[in-house]
Tab-separated table of C-alpha atoms in Angstrom:
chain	number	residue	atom	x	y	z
A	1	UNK	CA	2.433	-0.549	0.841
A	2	UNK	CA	1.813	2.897	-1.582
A	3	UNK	CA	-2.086	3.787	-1.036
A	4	UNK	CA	-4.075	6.431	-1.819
A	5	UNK	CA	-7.427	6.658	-0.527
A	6	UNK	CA	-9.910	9.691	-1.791
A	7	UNK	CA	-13.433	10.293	0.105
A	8	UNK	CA	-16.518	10.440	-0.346
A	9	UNK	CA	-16.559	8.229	-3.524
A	10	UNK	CA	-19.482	10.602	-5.033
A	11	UNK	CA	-20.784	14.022	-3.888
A	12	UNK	CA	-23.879	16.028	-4.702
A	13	UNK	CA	-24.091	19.754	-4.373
A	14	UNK	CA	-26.425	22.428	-4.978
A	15	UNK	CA	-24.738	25.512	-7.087
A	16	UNK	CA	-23.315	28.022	-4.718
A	17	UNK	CA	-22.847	24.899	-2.107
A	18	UNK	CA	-19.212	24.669	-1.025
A	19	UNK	CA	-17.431	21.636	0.006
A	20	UNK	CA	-14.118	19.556	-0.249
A	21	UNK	CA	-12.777	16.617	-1.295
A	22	UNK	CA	-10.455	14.554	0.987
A	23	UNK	CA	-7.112	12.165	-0.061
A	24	UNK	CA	-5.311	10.266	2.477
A	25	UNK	CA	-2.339	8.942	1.459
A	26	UNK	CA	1.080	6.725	2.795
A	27	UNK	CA	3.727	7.001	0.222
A	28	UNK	CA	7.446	6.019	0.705
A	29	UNK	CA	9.496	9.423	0.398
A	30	UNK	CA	6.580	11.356	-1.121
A	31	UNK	CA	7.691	13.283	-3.941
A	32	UNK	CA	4.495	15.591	-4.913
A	33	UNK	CA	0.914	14.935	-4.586
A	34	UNK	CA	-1.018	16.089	-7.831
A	35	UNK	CA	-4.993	16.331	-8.222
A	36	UNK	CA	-6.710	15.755	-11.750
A	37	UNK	CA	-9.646	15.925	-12.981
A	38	UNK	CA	-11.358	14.126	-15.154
A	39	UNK	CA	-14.521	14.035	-17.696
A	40	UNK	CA	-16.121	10.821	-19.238
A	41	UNK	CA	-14.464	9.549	-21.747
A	42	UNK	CA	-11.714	11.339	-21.472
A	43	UNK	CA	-7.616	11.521	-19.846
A	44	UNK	CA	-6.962	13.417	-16.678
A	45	UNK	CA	-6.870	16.950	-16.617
A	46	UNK	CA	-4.090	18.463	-14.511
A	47	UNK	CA	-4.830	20.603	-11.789
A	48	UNK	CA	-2.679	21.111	-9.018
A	49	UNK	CA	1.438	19.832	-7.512
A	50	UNK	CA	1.429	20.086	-3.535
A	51	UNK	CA	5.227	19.106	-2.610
A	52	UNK	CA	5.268	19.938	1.876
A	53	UNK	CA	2.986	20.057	4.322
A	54	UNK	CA	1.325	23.588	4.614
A	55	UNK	CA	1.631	24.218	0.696
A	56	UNK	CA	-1.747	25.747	-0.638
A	57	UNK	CA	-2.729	26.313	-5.067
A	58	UNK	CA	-5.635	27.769	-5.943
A	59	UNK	CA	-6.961	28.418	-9.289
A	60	UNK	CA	-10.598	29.903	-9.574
A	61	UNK	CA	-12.770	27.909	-7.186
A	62	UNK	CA	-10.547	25.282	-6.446
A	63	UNK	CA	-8.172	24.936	-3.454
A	64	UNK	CA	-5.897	22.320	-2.822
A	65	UNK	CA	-3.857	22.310	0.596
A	66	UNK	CA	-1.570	19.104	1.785
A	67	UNK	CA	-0.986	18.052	5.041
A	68	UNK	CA	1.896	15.091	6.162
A	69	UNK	CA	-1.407	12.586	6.151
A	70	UNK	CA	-3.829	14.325	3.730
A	71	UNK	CA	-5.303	16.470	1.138
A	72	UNK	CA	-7.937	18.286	0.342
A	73	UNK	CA	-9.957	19.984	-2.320
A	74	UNK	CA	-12.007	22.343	-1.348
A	75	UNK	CA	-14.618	23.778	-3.908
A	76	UNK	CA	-15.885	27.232	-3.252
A	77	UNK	CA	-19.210	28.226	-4.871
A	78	UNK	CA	-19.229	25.225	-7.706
A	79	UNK	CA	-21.148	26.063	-10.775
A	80	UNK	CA	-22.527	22.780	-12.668
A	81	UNK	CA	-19.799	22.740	-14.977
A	82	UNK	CA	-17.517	22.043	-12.201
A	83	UNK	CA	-19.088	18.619	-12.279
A	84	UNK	CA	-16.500	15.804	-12.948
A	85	UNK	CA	-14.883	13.212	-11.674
A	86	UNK	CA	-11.583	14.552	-9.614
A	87	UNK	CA	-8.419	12.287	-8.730
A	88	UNK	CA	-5.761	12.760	-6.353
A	89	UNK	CA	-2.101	10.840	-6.871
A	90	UNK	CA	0.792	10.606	-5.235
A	91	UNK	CA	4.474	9.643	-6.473
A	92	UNK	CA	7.234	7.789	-4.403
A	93	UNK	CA	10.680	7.619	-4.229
A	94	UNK	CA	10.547	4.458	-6.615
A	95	UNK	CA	9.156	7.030	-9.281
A	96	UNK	CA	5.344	5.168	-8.839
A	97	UNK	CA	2.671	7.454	-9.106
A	98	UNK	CA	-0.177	6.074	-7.382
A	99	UNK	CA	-4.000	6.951	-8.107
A	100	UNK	CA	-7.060	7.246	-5.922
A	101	UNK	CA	-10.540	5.546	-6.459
A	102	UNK	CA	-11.926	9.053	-7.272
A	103	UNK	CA	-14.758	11.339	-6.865
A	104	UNK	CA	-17.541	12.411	-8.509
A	105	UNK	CA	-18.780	15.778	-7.914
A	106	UNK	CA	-22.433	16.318	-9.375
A	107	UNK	CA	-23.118	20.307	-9.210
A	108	UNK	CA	-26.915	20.910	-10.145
A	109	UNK	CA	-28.380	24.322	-10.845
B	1	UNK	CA	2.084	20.941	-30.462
B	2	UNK	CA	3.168	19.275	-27.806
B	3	UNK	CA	1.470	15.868	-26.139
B	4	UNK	CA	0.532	12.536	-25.940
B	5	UNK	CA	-0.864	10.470	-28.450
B	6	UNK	CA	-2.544	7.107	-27.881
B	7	UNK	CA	-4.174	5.507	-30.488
B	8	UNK	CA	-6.428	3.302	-31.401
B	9	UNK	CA	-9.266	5.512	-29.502
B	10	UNK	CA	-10.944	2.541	-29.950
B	11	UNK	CA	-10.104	-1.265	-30.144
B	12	UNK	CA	-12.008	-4.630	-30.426
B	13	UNK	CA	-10.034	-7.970	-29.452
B	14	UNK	CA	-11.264	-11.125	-29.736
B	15	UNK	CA	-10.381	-14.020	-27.399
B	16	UNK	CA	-7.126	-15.424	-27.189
B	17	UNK	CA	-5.616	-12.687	-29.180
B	18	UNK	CA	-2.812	-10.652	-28.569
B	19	UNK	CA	-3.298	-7.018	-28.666
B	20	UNK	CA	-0.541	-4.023	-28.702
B	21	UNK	CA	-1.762	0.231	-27.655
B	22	UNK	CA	0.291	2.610	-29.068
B	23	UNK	CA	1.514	5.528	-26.492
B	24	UNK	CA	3.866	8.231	-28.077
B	25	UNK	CA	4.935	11.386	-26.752
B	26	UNK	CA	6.829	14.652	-28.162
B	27	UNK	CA	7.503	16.548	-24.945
B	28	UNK	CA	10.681	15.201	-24.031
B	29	UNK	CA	10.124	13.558	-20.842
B	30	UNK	CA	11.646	10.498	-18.795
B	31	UNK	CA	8.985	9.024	-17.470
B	32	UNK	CA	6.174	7.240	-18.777
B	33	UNK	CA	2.924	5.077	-17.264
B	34	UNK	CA	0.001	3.258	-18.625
B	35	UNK	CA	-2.768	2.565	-16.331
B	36	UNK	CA	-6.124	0.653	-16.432
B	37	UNK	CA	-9.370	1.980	-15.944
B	38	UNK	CA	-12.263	0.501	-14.688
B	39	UNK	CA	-16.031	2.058	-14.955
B	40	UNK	CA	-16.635	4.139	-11.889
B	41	UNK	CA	-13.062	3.182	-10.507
B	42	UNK	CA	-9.966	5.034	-10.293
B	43	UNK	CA	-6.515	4.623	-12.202
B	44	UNK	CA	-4.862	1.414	-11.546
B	45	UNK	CA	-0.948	1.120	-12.161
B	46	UNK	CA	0.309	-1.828	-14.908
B	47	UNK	CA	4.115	-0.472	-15.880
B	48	UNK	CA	5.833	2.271	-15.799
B	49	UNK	CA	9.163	3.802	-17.303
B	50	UNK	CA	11.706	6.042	-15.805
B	51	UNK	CA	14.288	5.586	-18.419
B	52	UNK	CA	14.781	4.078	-21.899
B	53	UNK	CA	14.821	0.431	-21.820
B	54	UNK	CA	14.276	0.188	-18.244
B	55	UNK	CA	10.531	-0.311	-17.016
B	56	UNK	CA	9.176	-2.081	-13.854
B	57	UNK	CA	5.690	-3.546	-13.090
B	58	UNK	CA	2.749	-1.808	-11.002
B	59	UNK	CA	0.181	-3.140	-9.194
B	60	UNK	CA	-1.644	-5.080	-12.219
B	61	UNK	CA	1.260	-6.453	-14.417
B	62	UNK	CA	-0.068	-9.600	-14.944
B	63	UNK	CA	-1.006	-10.504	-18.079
B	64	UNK	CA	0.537	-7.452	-19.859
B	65	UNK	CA	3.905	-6.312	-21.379
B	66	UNK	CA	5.783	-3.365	-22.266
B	67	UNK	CA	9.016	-2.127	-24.035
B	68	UNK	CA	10.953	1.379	-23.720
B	69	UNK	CA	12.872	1.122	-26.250
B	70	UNK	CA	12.874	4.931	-27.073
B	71	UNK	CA	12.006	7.711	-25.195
B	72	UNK	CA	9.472	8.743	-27.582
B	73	UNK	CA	7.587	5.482	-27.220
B	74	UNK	CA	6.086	2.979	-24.606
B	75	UNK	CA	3.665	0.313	-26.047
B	76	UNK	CA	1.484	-1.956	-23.763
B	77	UNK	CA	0.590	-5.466	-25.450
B	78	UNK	CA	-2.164	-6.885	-23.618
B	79	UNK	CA	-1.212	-10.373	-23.814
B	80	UNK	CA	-3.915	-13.826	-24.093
B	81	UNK	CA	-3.296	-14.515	-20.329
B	82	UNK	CA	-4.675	-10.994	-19.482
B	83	UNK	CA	-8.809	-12.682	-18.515
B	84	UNK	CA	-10.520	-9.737	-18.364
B	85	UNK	CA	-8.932	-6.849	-20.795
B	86	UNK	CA	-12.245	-5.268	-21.357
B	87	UNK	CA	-11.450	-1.663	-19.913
B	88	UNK	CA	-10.310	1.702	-20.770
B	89	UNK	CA	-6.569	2.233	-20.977
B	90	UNK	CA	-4.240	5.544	-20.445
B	91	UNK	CA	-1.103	6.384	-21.087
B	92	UNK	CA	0.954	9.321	-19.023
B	93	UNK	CA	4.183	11.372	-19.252
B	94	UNK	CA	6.184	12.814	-17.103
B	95	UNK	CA	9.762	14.604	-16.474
B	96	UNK	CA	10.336	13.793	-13.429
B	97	UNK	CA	13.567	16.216	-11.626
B	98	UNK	CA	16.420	14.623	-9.164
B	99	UNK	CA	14.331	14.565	-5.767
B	100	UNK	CA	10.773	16.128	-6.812
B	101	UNK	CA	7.601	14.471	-8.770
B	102	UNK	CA	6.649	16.798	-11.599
B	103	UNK	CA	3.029	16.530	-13.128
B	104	UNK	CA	1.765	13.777	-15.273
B	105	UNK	CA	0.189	14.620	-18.595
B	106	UNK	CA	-1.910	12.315	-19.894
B	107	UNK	CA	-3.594	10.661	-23.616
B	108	UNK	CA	-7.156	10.608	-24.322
B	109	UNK	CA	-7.584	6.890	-24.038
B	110	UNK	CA	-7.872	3.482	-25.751
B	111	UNK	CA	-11.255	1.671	-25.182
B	112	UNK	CA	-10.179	-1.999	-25.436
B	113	UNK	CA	-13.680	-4.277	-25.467
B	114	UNK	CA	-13.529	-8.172	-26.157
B	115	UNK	CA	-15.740	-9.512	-28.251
């Protein structure tokens, strides 16, 4: 069965406090593993595509990096308006694309 | 400009009504999804569309339906037999190319609430 599985569920970090975000997944024939994110009230926000193992994106103080099992986010120097809720998803070879539970990053000052 | 458009934002059914949320997109693509969302939860899969007038079920089909009858359009009709609709509700393009996923744009939401 298509899962995606995202850990911790909810993080708190200081400002300046670096961490990441982890998403396990087992996909038939993934296809590209994407990570959103997401503010209340609101639709995803694309971030990042990961297609092979290896593959690194960054975009300011965001990192995303894919392994055959996993990915992570890792968040370097967060500033509160990092704070959100940020998804990871994964599409199959059926053309699903397949959502994690989520996590919410709290950055405080 | 380019997106997706759901609307209602917001949408108030009452019991043992029907209700349909309206998903249009101008950016060309295949695909389209419309997930559930739960507070605190992630995305849940009901339907999705690769192709006009071809759709298949997700995880949560029960109690919804769809049609893809143009590529423009994918409308979910939460249906009487659906027992607990109360949720928030987005819809999501994508093009997706022979052998690769491309990203998933998505609407800004319909709040469905029973009353």
């Amino acid at each position: 069965e298509d899962q995606v599985t995202q850990s911790p569920e909810a993080l708190r970090l200081q400002e300046g406090e670096s961490s990441s975000l982890n998403c396990s997944y087992t996909v038939s024939g993934l296809r590209g593993l994407f990570w959103y994110r997401q503010d209340p009230g609101k639709g995803p926000e694309f971030l990042f595509t990961l297609y092979s193992a290896g593959e690194e994106k960054e975009k300011e103080r965001l990192k995303a990096t894919l392994t055959k099992k996993e990915s992570f986010l890792h968040i370097t120097a967060p500033k509160p308006e990092d704070s959100a809720t940020y998804l990871c998803a994964a599409s199959s070879n059926t053309g699903k694309l397949i959502f994690g539970q989520g996590t919410t990053l709290q950055v405080k000052p | 400009d380019g997106g997706i458009t759901q609307s209602p934002k917001y949408l108030f059914r009452k019991e043992g009504q029907n209700v349909t949320l309206s998903c249009e997109q101008n950016l060309n693509h295949d695909a389209m999804y419309w997930y559930r969302q739960d507070p605190g939860q992630g995305l849940r899969l009901i339907y999705y569309s690769q192709i006009v007038n071809d759709f298949q079920k997700g995880d949560i089909a029960e109690g919804y339906s769809v049609s893809r009858e143009k590529k423009e359009s994918f409308p979910l009709t939460v249906t009487s037999a659906q027992k607990n609709p109360t949720a928030f509700y987005l819809c999501a393009s994508s093009r997706p190319a022979q052998g690769v996923g491309t990203e998933a744009f998505f609407g800004q939401g319909t709040r469905l609430t029973v009353v």
